[in-house]
Amino acid sequence: MPSAPAGRIRPEPPPTRDELLGELGRRIGRFDRATARVLRAPGRVNLIGEHTDYNEGLVLPFAIDLEIRIASAPTDDRTVEITRLDTGETAAFALDAIGERRNHWIDYVAGTAWSLQEAGIPLRGARAVIASTLPPSSGLSSSAALELASAWTLARDPEAVDGLRMAQLCQRAENEYVGVQCGLMDQFASAMGRPGAAVLLDCRSLEWRAVPLPLERASLVVVHSGSSRTLDGSAYNARRAQCEEAARVIARRHPQVRALRDVTLAMLEEASGELGAETARRCRHVITENARVLATVEALDRGDLDAVGRLLVESHASLRDDFEVSSADLDALVEIATSVPGVFGARMTGAGFGGCIVALVRPDAADALGAAVRRDYPARSGLEPRVWAVSPVAGAGWLA
Ligand code: GLA
């Protein structure tokens, strides 16, 4: 089978600033272009370090060139009204009466407004349009991107808040307003991504650094399984609660333990009777995954892509067997991907139970990888994969 042309797996370009401002004008009539804002906020792929962020561990995500864009004109009426350009649907809320979550996409905007106001950050009303090239519920953090784009759209003085702080406020929106007890990784990556690099974040100290990716020797290919990320808040929150309870049990013998971040394999071994086999497996994933993040950064620093690939595959096995958040579809995609010559390694990425895998592949083999999943995956899963060769891009910001 001939491989697909390279262009086929590049993401679609998002609408330009002018196109978005044109759409805004068609919807709201005349507005002052000088005070309008156009924000972009990217999705993310996590290279490695899964389910470690809320255990105060290490993550290595990168922001991707699939993104959300919001064009807005400020208003003085303290209301926020946003139209989705894909469906034409408009949703609104009042900044002074945000109310409870509605189980609707506007919750991510309203929750962000709530969180910023709780932190004393002055907001302004807005009329806005929103466009996205980031598929929702795919594990590529469309919700974090929507939160970050909303935060900078609504802040009266956006220059007064730095990216890391904004990421934390958006995480709070998701934790306390939307009700998902996520860690900081997604919001951090969408806010702080660096072009050509992954970002290594220590989720305890919040120290971070860019880790350049050798893009001339390796492409990053994302494959969507076609099954949306069904890890609803409850399954995710349950994993998190299990990890926190395990840390409390281990801390009875080792008072210095504050989170699974502090637990060694020897401590786990000692406590495994008390924890039970399932919880012990969950802990083993987190402990070994933190070590794999460090090993991946070292392998990238010395340019050893075969080692990076092996670590990705080990991470997948650990998520599948120990943390148990993979799915038959994701496992099939990883198997297909890793059998293609030129693929260094692949793993599920994000929370799991559906969504996407990420593969690290020699640039000249990326099309063959796309062709292999399109050929072999539908028969194994009954689903159509979607394939993108993504690029690591800068975090959220204005479109000049
Ligand atoms: C989701 C959460 C993140 C992180 C990942 C798993 O994406 O939002 O905080 O926990 O799952 O690594």
CSV table of C-alpha atoms and ligand atoms in Angstrom, one decimal:
chain,number,residue,atom,x,y,z
A,1,MET,CA,0.0,0.0,0.0
A,2,PRO,CA,1.5,3.4,-0.9
A,3,SER,CA,2.0,5.6,2.1
A,4,ALA,CA,-0.2,8.7,2.6
A,5,PRO,CA,1.5,12.0,1.5
A,6,ALA,CA,3.1,13.9,4.4
A,7,GLY,CA,0.5,16.7,4.1
A,8,ARG,CA,-2.3,14.3,5.0
A,9,ILE,CA,-1.2,14.0,8.6
A,10,ARG,CA,-0.4,17.7,9.3
A,11,PRO,CA,-3.0,19.4,11.4
A,12,GLU,CA,-5.4,21.8,9.6
A,13,PRO,CA,-4.4,25.4,10.1
A,14,PRO,CA,-6.7,27.3,12.5
A,15,PRO,CA,-8.6,30.4,11.2
A,16,THR,CA,-6.5,33.6,11.1
A,17,ARG,CA,-6.9,36.6,13.3
A,18,ASP,CA,-8.6,38.5,10.5
A,19,GLU,CA,-11.0,35.7,9.7
A,20,LEU,CA,-12.0,35.5,13.4
A,21,LEU,CA,-12.4,39.2,13.7
A,22,GLY,CA,-14.5,39.1,10.5
A,23,GLU,CA,-16.7,36.4,12.1
A,24,LEU,CA,-17.0,38.4,15.3
A,25,GLY,CA,-18.2,41.4,13.3
A,26,ARG,CA,-20.8,39.4,11.4
A,27,ARG,CA,-22.2,38.3,14.7
A,28,ILE,CA,-22.1,41.4,16.9
A,29,GLY,CA,-22.0,44.2,14.3
A,30,ARG,CA,-19.5,47.1,14.6
A,31,PHE,CA,-16.9,46.9,17.3
A,32,ASP,CA,-13.6,48.7,18.0
A,33,ARG,CA,-10.8,46.6,16.5
A,34,ALA,CA,-8.3,48.4,18.6
A,35,THR,CA,-9.7,46.9,21.8
A,36,ALA,CA,-10.5,43.5,20.4
A,37,ARG,CA,-8.4,40.5,21.5
A,38,VAL,CA,-7.6,37.3,19.7
A,39,LEU,CA,-6.2,34.6,21.9
A,40,ARG,CA,-4.9,31.2,21.0
A,41,ALA,CA,-4.4,28.3,23.5
A,42,PRO,CA,-2.9,25.0,22.4
A,43,GLY,CA,-3.8,21.4,23.4
A,44,ARG,CA,-1.1,19.2,24.8
A,45,VAL,CA,0.4,15.7,24.4
A,46,ASN,CA,2.2,14.2,27.3
A,47,LEU,CA,5.4,12.6,26.2
A,48,ILE,CA,5.7,10.7,29.5
A,49,GLY,CA,4.8,11.1,33.2
A,50,GLU,CA,1.2,10.0,33.3
A,51,HIS,CA,-0.9,10.1,36.5
A,52,THR,CA,2.1,11.5,38.3
A,53,ASP,CA,1.1,15.2,38.5
A,54,TYR,CA,-1.4,14.9,41.3
A,55,ASN,CA,1.1,12.7,43.2
A,56,GLU,CA,3.5,15.7,43.3
A,57,GLY,CA,5.7,14.0,40.7
A,58,LEU,CA,7.2,14.8,37.3
A,59,VAL,CA,5.6,15.3,33.9
A,60,LEU,CA,7.0,16.0,30.4
A,61,PRO,CA,4.2,17.3,28.1
A,62,PHE,CA,4.4,19.6,25.1
A,63,ALA,CA,1.9,22.0,23.6
A,64,ILE,CA,0.7,21.0,20.1
A,65,ASP,CA,-0.4,22.8,17.0
A,66,LEU,CA,-4.0,21.9,17.5
A,67,GLU,CA,-5.6,24.7,19.4
A,68,ILE,CA,-8.5,26.9,20.5
A,69,ARG,CA,-8.9,30.5,19.4
A,70,ILE,CA,-11.1,33.1,20.9
A,71,ALA,CA,-11.7,36.5,19.3
A,72,SER,CA,-13.5,39.0,21.6
A,73,ALA,CA,-14.6,42.5,21.9
A,74,PRO,CA,-14.9,43.9,25.5
A,75,THR,CA,-18.2,45.1,26.9
A,76,ASP,CA,-19.2,47.1,30.0
A,77,ASP,CA,-22.3,45.0,30.8
A,78,ARG,CA,-20.5,42.3,32.9
A,79,THR,CA,-21.9,39.5,30.7
A,80,VAL,CA,-19.9,37.1,28.7
A,81,GLU,CA,-21.5,35.8,25.5
A,82,ILE,CA,-19.6,33.3,23.3
A,83,THR,CA,-20.6,31.7,19.9
A,84,ARG,CA,-19.0,28.5,18.7
A,85,LEU,CA,-18.1,28.8,15.1
A,86,ASP,CA,-18.4,25.1,14.5
A,87,THR,CA,-22.0,24.7,15.6
A,88,GLY,CA,-23.2,28.3,15.7
A,89,GLU,CA,-24.3,27.7,19.3
A,90,THR,CA,-24.2,30.7,21.6
A,91,ALA,CA,-23.9,30.5,25.4
A,92,ALA,CA,-23.7,33.3,28.0
A,93,PHE,CA,-23.4,34.0,31.7
A,94,ALA,CA,-23.2,37.0,34.0
A,95,LEU,CA,-19.9,37.7,35.7
A,96,ASP,CA,-21.8,38.8,38.9
A,97,ALA,CA,-24.0,35.7,39.0
A,98,ILE,CA,-22.0,32.9,37.6
A,99,GLY,CA,-24.1,30.2,39.3
A,100,GLU,CA,-23.5,26.4,39.4
A,101,ARG,CA,-22.0,24.3,36.6
A,102,ARG,CA,-24.4,23.4,33.8
A,103,ASN,CA,-22.7,20.3,32.4
A,104,HIS,CA,-22.1,22.2,29.2
A,105,TRP,CA,-18.9,23.5,27.4
A,106,ILE,CA,-19.6,27.0,28.8
A,107,ASP,CA,-18.7,25.6,32.3
A,108,TYR,CA,-15.0,25.8,31.4
A,109,VAL,CA,-15.4,29.5,30.6
A,110,ALA,CA,-17.7,30.2,33.6
A,111,GLY,CA,-15.5,28.2,35.9
A,112,THR,CA,-12.4,30.1,34.8
A,113,ALA,CA,-14.2,33.4,35.4
A,114,TRP,CA,-15.3,32.1,38.9
A,115,SER,CA,-11.7,31.1,39.8
A,116,LEU,CA,-10.1,34.4,38.6
A,117,GLN,CA,-12.7,36.4,40.5
A,118,GLU,CA,-12.1,34.3,43.6
A,119,ALA,CA,-8.4,35.2,43.3
A,120,GLY,CA,-9.3,38.9,43.1
A,121,ILE,CA,-8.4,39.3,39.4
A,122,PRO,CA,-10.7,42.0,37.8
A,123,LEU,CA,-12.6,40.8,34.7
A,124,ARG,CA,-14.4,42.4,31.9
A,125,GLY,CA,-17.5,41.4,29.9
A,126,ALA,CA,-17.0,40.2,26.3
A,127,ARG,CA,-18.7,39.2,23.1
A,128,ALA,CA,-16.7,36.5,21.5
A,129,VAL,CA,-16.4,33.8,18.9
A,130,ILE,CA,-14.5,30.6,19.4
A,131,ALA,CA,-12.9,28.3,16.9
A,132,SER,CA,-11.1,25.0,17.5
A,133,THR,CA,-8.9,22.5,15.7
A,134,LEU,CA,-8.6,20.5,18.9
A,135,PRO,CA,-11.0,17.6,19.0
A,136,PRO,CA,-12.9,17.6,22.3
A,137,SER,CA,-12.9,14.6,24.6
A,138,SER,CA,-9.9,13.1,22.9
A,139,GLY,CA,-7.4,13.4,25.8
A,140,LEU,CA,-5.6,16.3,24.1
A,141,SER,CA,-6.7,18.8,26.7
A,142,SER,CA,-9.3,20.9,24.9
A,143,SER,CA,-10.7,21.8,28.3
A,144,ALA,CA,-7.4,23.2,29.6
A,145,ALA,CA,-7.0,25.1,26.3
A,146,LEU,CA,-10.5,26.6,26.6
A,147,GLU,CA,-9.8,27.6,30.2
A,148,LEU,CA,-6.5,29.3,29.3
A,149,ALA,CA,-8.0,31.1,26.3
A,150,SER,CA,-10.9,32.3,28.4
A,151,ALA,CA,-8.7,33.4,31.2
A,152,TRP,CA,-6.8,35.8,29.0
A,153,THR,CA,-9.9,36.9,27.2
A,154,LEU,CA,-11.7,37.9,30.3
A,155,ALA,CA,-8.9,39.4,32.5
A,156,ARG,CA,-9.1,43.1,32.5
A,157,ASP,CA,-5.3,43.5,32.8
A,158,PRO,CA,-3.9,40.3,31.4
A,159,GLU,CA,-0.3,41.5,31.7
A,160,ALA,CA,-0.7,41.4,35.5
A,161,VAL,CA,-0.9,37.6,35.7
A,162,ASP,CA,1.9,35.2,34.6
A,163,GLY,CA,1.4,32.0,32.8
A,164,LEU,CA,2.1,29.6,35.6
A,165,ARG,CA,-0.3,31.4,37.9
A,166,MET,CA,-2.9,31.5,35.2
A,167,ALA,CA,-2.5,27.7,34.8
A,168,GLN,CA,-3.0,27.2,38.5
A,169,LEU,CA,-6.2,29.3,38.5
A,170,CYS,CA,-7.5,27.3,35.5
A,171,GLN,CA,-6.7,24.1,37.4
A,172,ARG,CA,-8.7,25.4,40.3
A,173,ALA,CA,-11.6,26.1,38.0
A,174,GLU,CA,-11.6,22.5,36.8
A,175,ASN,CA,-11.1,21.1,40.4
A,176,GLU,CA,-13.7,23.1,42.2
A,177,TYR,CA,-16.2,24.3,39.5
A,178,VAL,CA,-16.2,21.6,36.9
A,179,GLY,CA,-15.5,18.9,39.6
A,180,VAL,CA,-12.6,17.0,38.1
A,181,GLN,CA,-9.7,16.6,40.5
A,182,CYS,CA,-7.0,17.0,37.7
A,183,GLY,CA,-3.4,17.9,38.4
A,184,LEU,CA,-1.6,20.9,36.9
A,185,MET,CA,-0.1,19.2,33.8
A,186,ASP,CA,-2.7,20.1,31.1
A,187,GLN,CA,-3.1,23.8,32.1
A,188,PHE,CA,0.6,24.1,32.6
A,189,ALA,CA,1.4,22.7,29.2
A,190,SER,CA,-1.2,24.9,27.4
A,191,ALA,CA,0.1,28.0,29.2
A,192,MET,CA,3.9,27.4,29.2
A,193,GLY,CA,4.6,25.2,26.1
A,194,ARG,CA,7.8,26.1,24.3
A,195,PRO,CA,8.4,25.8,20.5
A,196,GLY,CA,10.4,22.7,19.6
A,197,ALA,CA,10.5,21.4,23.2
A,198,ALA,CA,8.7,19.5,25.8
A,199,VAL,CA,8.4,21.1,29.3
A,200,LEU,CA,9.6,19.2,32.3
A,201,LEU,CA,7.6,20.2,35.4
A,202,ASP,CA,8.2,19.2,39.0
A,203,CYS,CA,4.6,19.3,40.2
A,204,ARG,CA,5.7,19.8,43.8
A,205,SER,CA,8.2,22.6,43.6
A,206,LEU,CA,6.7,23.9,40.3
A,207,GLU,CA,10.2,24.2,38.9
A,208,TRP,CA,10.3,23.6,35.2
A,209,ARG,CA,12.5,23.7,32.2
A,210,ALA,CA,12.2,23.3,28.4
A,211,VAL,CA,13.6,20.0,27.1
A,212,PRO,CA,14.4,20.4,23.4
A,213,LEU,CA,13.2,17.6,21.2
A,214,PRO,CA,15.4,16.4,18.3
A,215,LEU,CA,12.8,17.1,15.6
A,216,GLU,CA,15.2,16.6,12.7
A,217,ARG,CA,15.6,13.0,13.8
A,218,ALA,CA,12.1,12.2,15.2
A,219,SER,CA,8.5,13.2,14.4
A,220,LEU,CA,5.7,13.1,17.0
A,221,VAL,CA,2.6,11.4,15.7
A,222,VAL,CA,-0.7,11.4,17.6
A,223,VAL,CA,-3.3,8.8,16.7
A,224,HIS,CA,-6.8,9.2,18.0
A,225,SER,CA,-8.4,5.8,18.8
A,226,GLY,CA,-11.9,7.1,17.8
A,227,SER,CA,-13.2,6.2,21.2
A,228,SER,CA,-13.6,9.3,23.2
A,229,ARG,CA,-12.0,9.6,26.5
A,230,THR,CA,-14.7,8.1,28.7
A,231,LEU,CA,-12.6,8.5,31.8
A,232,ASP,CA,-15.3,10.7,33.4
A,233,GLY,CA,-14.6,12.7,36.5
A,234,SER,CA,-15.5,9.8,38.7
A,235,ALA,CA,-13.0,7.2,37.5
A,236,TYR,CA,-10.3,9.8,37.4
A,237,ASN,CA,-11.1,11.1,40.9
A,238,ALA,CA,-11.2,7.5,42.1
A,239,ARG,CA,-7.6,6.8,40.9
A,240,ARG,CA,-6.5,10.0,42.6
A,241,ALA,CA,-8.2,9.1,45.9
A,242,GLN,CA,-6.6,5.7,45.8
A,243,CYS,CA,-3.1,7.2,45.4
A,244,GLU,CA,-3.7,9.7,48.2
A,245,GLU,CA,-4.9,7.0,50.6
A,246,ALA,CA,-1.9,4.8,49.8
A,247,ALA,CA,0.4,7.7,50.6
A,248,ARG,CA,-1.4,8.2,53.9
A,249,VAL,CA,-1.0,4.5,54.8
A,250,ILE,CA,2.7,4.5,53.9
A,251,ALA,CA,3.2,7.8,55.9
A,252,ARG,CA,2.3,5.9,59.1
A,253,ARG,CA,5.6,4.2,58.9
A,254,HIS,CA,7.5,6.9,57.1
A,255,PRO,CA,6.3,10.3,58.4
A,256,GLN,CA,8.3,12.2,55.7
A,257,VAL,CA,6.0,10.8,53.0
A,258,ARG,CA,3.6,13.5,51.8
A,259,ALA,CA,2.6,12.0,48.5
A,260,LEU,CA,3.5,9.0,46.3
A,261,ARG,CA,6.3,11.2,45.0
A,262,ASP,CA,8.2,10.4,48.2
A,263,VAL,CA,7.6,6.6,48.2
A,264,THR,CA,10.4,4.2,47.1
A,265,LEU,CA,9.8,0.6,45.8
A,266,ALA,CA,11.3,-0.6,49.1
A,267,MET,CA,8.7,1.3,51.2
A,268,LEU,CA,6.0,0.0,48.9
A,269,GLU,CA,7.1,-3.6,49.3
A,270,GLU,CA,7.0,-3.2,53.1
A,271,ALA,CA,3.4,-1.8,53.0
A,272,SER,CA,2.1,-4.0,50.2
A,273,GLY,CA,0.2,-6.4,52.6
A,274,GLU,CA,-1.6,-3.5,54.1
A,275,LEU,CA,-2.3,-1.8,50.8
A,276,GLY,CA,-3.7,-4.8,49.0
A,277,ALA,CA,-2.5,-6.0,45.5
A,278,GLU,CA,-4.5,-3.5,43.4
A,279,THR,CA,-3.4,-0.4,45.3
A,280,ALA,CA,0.1,-1.6,45.4
A,281,ARG,CA,0.1,-1.9,41.6
A,282,ARG,CA,-1.3,1.7,41.3
A,283,CYS,CA,1.6,2.9,43.5
A,284,ARG,CA,4.2,0.9,41.5
A,285,HIS,CA,3.1,2.7,38.4
A,286,VAL,CA,3.5,6.1,39.9
A,287,ILE,CA,6.9,5.3,41.4
A,288,THR,CA,8.3,3.7,38.2
A,289,GLU,CA,6.8,6.4,36.0
A,290,ASN,CA,8.5,9.2,37.9
A,291,ALA,CA,11.8,7.4,37.3
A,292,ARG,CA,11.0,7.0,33.6
A,293,VAL,CA,10.4,10.7,33.2
A,294,LEU,CA,14.0,11.4,34.5
A,295,ALA,CA,15.4,8.6,32.4
A,296,THR,CA,13.6,10.0,29.3
A,297,VAL,CA,15.0,13.5,29.9
A,298,GLU,CA,18.5,12.0,30.3
A,299,ALA,CA,18.1,9.9,27.1
A,300,LEU,CA,16.9,13.1,25.2
A,301,ASP,CA,19.8,15.0,26.5
A,302,ARG,CA,22.2,12.4,25.1
A,303,GLY,CA,20.2,12.0,21.9
A,304,ASP,CA,19.4,8.3,22.5
A,305,LEU,CA,16.0,8.0,20.8
A,306,ASP,CA,16.0,4.2,21.0
A,307,ALA,CA,16.1,4.5,24.8
A,308,VAL,CA,13.3,7.1,24.7
A,309,GLY,CA,11.2,4.7,22.7
A,310,ARG,CA,11.8,1.9,25.1
A,311,LEU,CA,10.7,4.1,28.0
A,312,LEU,CA,7.5,5.1,26.2
A,313,VAL,CA,6.7,1.4,25.7
A,314,GLU,CA,7.4,0.6,29.3
A,315,SER,CA,5.2,3.5,30.4
A,316,HIS,CA,2.3,2.1,28.3
A,317,ALA,CA,2.7,-1.3,29.8
A,318,SER,CA,2.7,0.2,33.3
A,319,LEU,CA,-0.5,2.2,32.6
A,320,ARG,CA,-2.1,-0.9,31.1
A,321,ASP,CA,-1.1,-3.5,33.7
A,322,ASP,CA,-0.5,-1.5,36.9
A,323,PHE,CA,-2.5,1.7,36.8
A,324,GLU,CA,-5.2,0.0,34.5
A,325,VAL,CA,-6.3,3.1,32.6
A,326,SER,CA,-5.5,1.9,29.0
A,327,SER,CA,-8.2,0.2,26.8
A,328,ALA,CA,-8.2,-2.5,24.2
A,329,ASP,CA,-8.3,0.1,21.5
A,330,LEU,CA,-5.3,2.0,22.8
A,331,ASP,CA,-3.4,-1.2,23.3
A,332,ALA,CA,-4.1,-2.2,19.7
A,333,LEU,CA,-2.8,1.2,18.4
A,334,VAL,CA,0.4,0.9,20.4
A,335,GLU,CA,0.9,-2.7,19.1
A,336,ILE,CA,0.3,-1.6,15.5
A,337,ALA,CA,2.5,1.5,15.9
A,338,THR,CA,5.4,-0.3,17.5
A,339,SER,CA,5.5,-2.9,14.7
A,340,VAL,CA,6.2,-0.3,12.1
A,341,PRO,CA,9.9,0.0,11.2
A,342,GLY,CA,11.3,3.4,12.2
A,343,VAL,CA,9.0,3.8,15.2
A,344,PHE,CA,11.1,4.3,18.3
A,345,GLY,CA,8.2,3.8,20.7
A,346,ALA,CA,4.5,4.6,21.5
A,347,ARG,CA,2.2,4.9,24.4
A,348,MET,CA,-1.2,6.1,25.4
A,349,THR,CA,-1.2,9.8,26.4
A,350,GLY,CA,-3.4,11.7,28.8
A,351,ALA,CA,-5.8,10.3,31.4
A,352,GLY,CA,-6.6,7.1,29.4
A,353,PHE,CA,-9.7,4.9,28.9
A,354,GLY,CA,-9.8,6.1,25.2
A,355,GLY,CA,-8.4,9.1,23.5
A,356,CYS,CA,-5.0,9.1,21.9
A,357,ILE,CA,-1.6,7.5,21.6
A,358,VAL,CA,1.7,9.3,20.9
A,359,ALA,CA,4.4,7.7,18.8
A,360,LEU,CA,8.0,8.9,18.4
A,361,VAL,CA,9.0,7.9,14.9
A,362,ARG,CA,11.8,8.6,12.3
A,363,PRO,CA,10.5,11.4,10.1
A,364,ASP,CA,10.8,9.3,7.0
A,365,ALA,CA,8.6,6.6,8.6
A,366,ALA,CA,5.8,8.8,9.8
A,367,ASP,CA,3.6,8.3,6.7
A,368,ALA,CA,4.1,4.5,7.0
A,369,LEU,CA,2.9,4.7,10.6
A,370,GLY,CA,-0.2,6.6,9.4
A,371,ALA,CA,-0.8,4.0,6.7
A,372,ALA,CA,-0.4,1.1,9.1
A,373,VAL,CA,-2.9,2.3,11.6
A,374,ARG,CA,-5.4,3.2,8.9
A,375,ARG,CA,-5.0,-0.3,7.4
A,376,ASP,CA,-4.9,-2.5,10.5
A,377,TYR,CA,-6.7,-0.6,13.3
A,378,PRO,CA,-10.3,-0.5,11.9
A,379,ALA,CA,-10.4,-4.3,11.6
A,380,ARG,CA,-9.2,-4.7,15.2
A,381,SER,CA,-11.5,-2.1,16.8
A,382,GLY,CA,-14.3,-1.3,14.5
A,383,LEU,CA,-13.2,2.3,14.7
A,384,GLU,CA,-11.5,4.8,12.3
A,385,PRO,CA,-8.3,6.3,13.6
A,386,ARG,CA,-7.3,9.9,13.1
A,387,VAL,CA,-3.6,10.7,12.6
A,388,TRP,CA,-1.7,13.9,13.1
A,389,ALA,CA,2.0,14.6,12.9
A,390,VAL,CA,2.1,17.4,15.6
A,391,SER,CA,4.7,20.0,16.4
A,392,PRO,CA,5.6,21.3,19.8
A,393,VAL,CA,4.5,25.0,19.9
A,394,ALA,CA,4.5,27.9,22.3
A,395,GLY,CA,1.9,28.1,25.1
A,396,ALA,CA,-1.2,30.4,25.0
A,397,GLY,CA,-0.9,33.9,23.9
A,398,TRP,CA,-2.2,36.8,21.7
A,399,LEU,CA,-2.3,36.7,18.0
A,400,ALA,CA,-0.8,40.0,16.9
B,1,GLA,C1,-5.6,14.3,32.8
B,1,GLA,C2,-5.4,15.4,33.9
B,1,GLA,C3,-3.9,15.7,34.2
B,1,GLA,C4,-3.2,14.4,34.4
B,1,GLA,C5,-3.5,13.3,33.3
B,1,GLA,C6,-2.9,12.0,33.6
B,1,GLA,O1,-5.1,14.9,31.6
B,1,GLA,O2,-6.1,16.6,33.6
B,1,GLA,O3,-3.8,16.5,35.3
B,1,GLA,O4,-3.4,13.8,35.7
B,1,GLA,O5,-4.9,13.2,33.1
B,1,GLA,O6,-1.5,12.1,33.6
